[in-house]
């Protein structure tokens, strides 16, 4: 029998062709590695441990502790849950699809009666029985026509539809666990017993294949872990997330609202939220000025032809609003700012001596999102993108991306984020541009990441149609990841709009364009900030830094004097001089997450001081109004990292 060379994470050996990864792992890996191995990775393809290997291969282990391992478990959990549903409710239940998701999995079912909470309990109990059986996941294959006949015989019309779209001569893979069989590319965990923790999270409706004209299915969402402790930790995180929900806090703290009469996905910033936004914008503008950016403003609409030239109509039209007719010409609400910045570039002839050209804009953009996808500030139809476009000479590309990363991390850290997940997204299947330009752009992004010392993961095929990108996800205080920053290299738009500069050789050359957003959008970033801080913003961002509270009407005049003096000194201050008990007013100020409360009684009037109470309940020593103003300015700078 032919011999093949197999290596796993640097260890190698010679084996007979047809050997399985499991046999290789047993032969060349340690017992500790064997116990935690679920599958193997070959290039970008994950393989079951039972897959025959017919040629030389370099493999890596997929282990329980990895993201890939957890995703593998959850994909398998979807199959286990589907098996439990079919065994409980019979073959009249039609099964659709069941992928893994970022925090769990789901499976879609066509069932005559809706699932109930009692059903959840029964399904979970049946799942535990299946798990306890340590049933192996086994891969099988069929010819397409044979598979269609099989699933038609079982009245599984959704599987039949999926099969009919495949090539007639394609060999189709299936996975079984016990009596249950499902159409699936795989892979899966070796056996059901590896799933130690499982929970159904919720029920939702979902149209088959996302088409509103197709049947409405019942989607069961669940999650799974290898360790019950991890499930408990996750459920605790969800409970904490409910308390921090920006929609709830936004309403309670009077930060923003969304009004159906205005339209779904259109945020209205209330006075306190608008003040926080101004503070964010002021900081953003100051940092950009300090880093040699110039500020731009551009219109909200443009002729539709502009978006044809840019390529957005070819690649992005599903996410754009319908055009509007203006004097017989079609105009388009802008989904992006970039073509406008190109138009500004074209306003005059450019010389190589001007580069790099750094332009930034807090630009309002509009994108069509399905109503069901809208979620508070996290997913909206109109938002403000903290956009920038930098035009560079080829020799400036590496350094400029490094400088952008430097500014990016500084800004995120100032807002209190210190943990990041960084991704390098490479060329997608549907793209434009030459192989050479894609390679140059990708290499420049890699160089900047490595020079900055940032660990990153490659996200194959997830770049934008015009170039590769760096995506930065921030982790909030309870460990959730949020996509915010992106840095994209673009050779395409300069080509499409035929922009150029005069080089030192007197000839015309094409610049390279970098698209960049640090916060992503002000709306979404504000939502993340609300949840990260549970509405208790650091002092420099707090819409109200202090509240003046009188004990009785005897202190009204002095309370007014304190209020006016601190407001004049730049402290963001409010007063509560209602005829209410002091404890009631303190409790309300704490509910509003106000950092400082200034209590004024007869003693404070006599000594011309204020008694300072923190929102935590701690009291400071009485101090003069001037001393308190100095305290606010000092602590505000400190909370912003300026001291």
mmCIF file of C-alpha atoms in Angstrom, residues 6-15 19-41 49 53 57-63:
data_model
loop_
_atom_site.group_PDB
_atom_site.id
_atom_site.type_symbol
_atom_site.label_atom_id
_atom_site.label_comp_id
_atom_site.label_asym_id
_atom_site.label_seq_id
_atom_site.Cartn_x
_atom_site.Cartn_y
_atom_site.Cartn_z
ATOM 1 C CA UNK A 6 1.316 13.277 7.659
ATOM 2 C CA UNK A 7 2.345 16.048 10.058
ATOM 3 C CA UNK A 8 0.305 17.466 12.942
ATOM 4 C CA UNK A 9 1.462 20.705 14.525
ATOM 5 C CA UNK A 10 5.086 19.977 13.670
ATOM 6 C CA UNK A 11 5.082 16.245 14.497
ATOM 7 C CA UNK A 12 5.183 13.886 11.520
ATOM 8 C CA UNK A 13 5.205 10.265 10.470
ATOM 9 C CA UNK A 14 4.726 7.859 7.536
ATOM 10 C CA UNK A 15 1.400 6.031 7.230
ATOM 11 C CA UNK A 19 -5.207 6.268 7.479
ATOM 12 C CA UNK A 20 -7.603 8.386 9.565
ATOM 13 C CA UNK A 21 -6.640 11.497 11.548
ATOM 14 C CA UNK A 22 -7.631 9.594 14.691
ATOM 15 C CA UNK A 23 -5.032 6.909 13.935
ATOM 16 C CA UNK A 24 -2.409 9.588 13.243
ATOM 17 C CA UNK A 25 -3.209 11.426 16.475
ATOM 18 C CA UNK A 26 -2.908 8.177 18.451
ATOM 19 C CA UNK A 27 0.461 7.490 16.846
ATOM 20 C CA UNK A 28 2.278 10.842 17.069
ATOM 21 C CA UNK A 29 0.452 12.996 19.660
ATOM 22 C CA UNK A 30 0.607 12.896 23.441
ATOM 23 C CA UNK A 31 -2.195 11.356 25.505
ATOM 24 C CA UNK A 32 -3.127 14.847 26.743
ATOM 25 C CA UNK A 33 -3.506 16.054 23.155
ATOM 26 C CA UNK A 34 -5.519 12.978 22.194
ATOM 27 C CA UNK A 35 -8.043 13.535 24.986
ATOM 28 C CA UNK A 36 -8.889 17.072 23.935
ATOM 29 C CA UNK A 37 -8.831 16.610 20.140
ATOM 30 C CA UNK A 38 -12.164 16.880 18.313
ATOM 31 C CA UNK A 39 -11.127 17.167 14.663
ATOM 32 C CA UNK A 40 -8.210 18.335 12.519
ATOM 33 C CA UNK A 41 -7.676 21.300 10.236
ATOM 34 C CA UNK A 49 -11.191 12.242 12.890
ATOM 35 C CA UNK A 53 -6.316 10.548 4.258
ATOM 36 C CA UNK A 57 -1.017 16.439 4.487
ATOM 37 C CA UNK A 58 -0.098 19.075 7.064
ATOM 38 C CA UNK A 59 -2.712 19.106 9.801
ATOM 39 C CA UNK A 60 -3.389 20.987 12.995
ATOM 40 C CA UNK A 61 -5.488 19.881 15.954
ATOM 41 C CA UNK A 62 -8.937 21.288 16.661
ATOM 42 C CA UNK A 63 -9.256 21.087 20.430
#
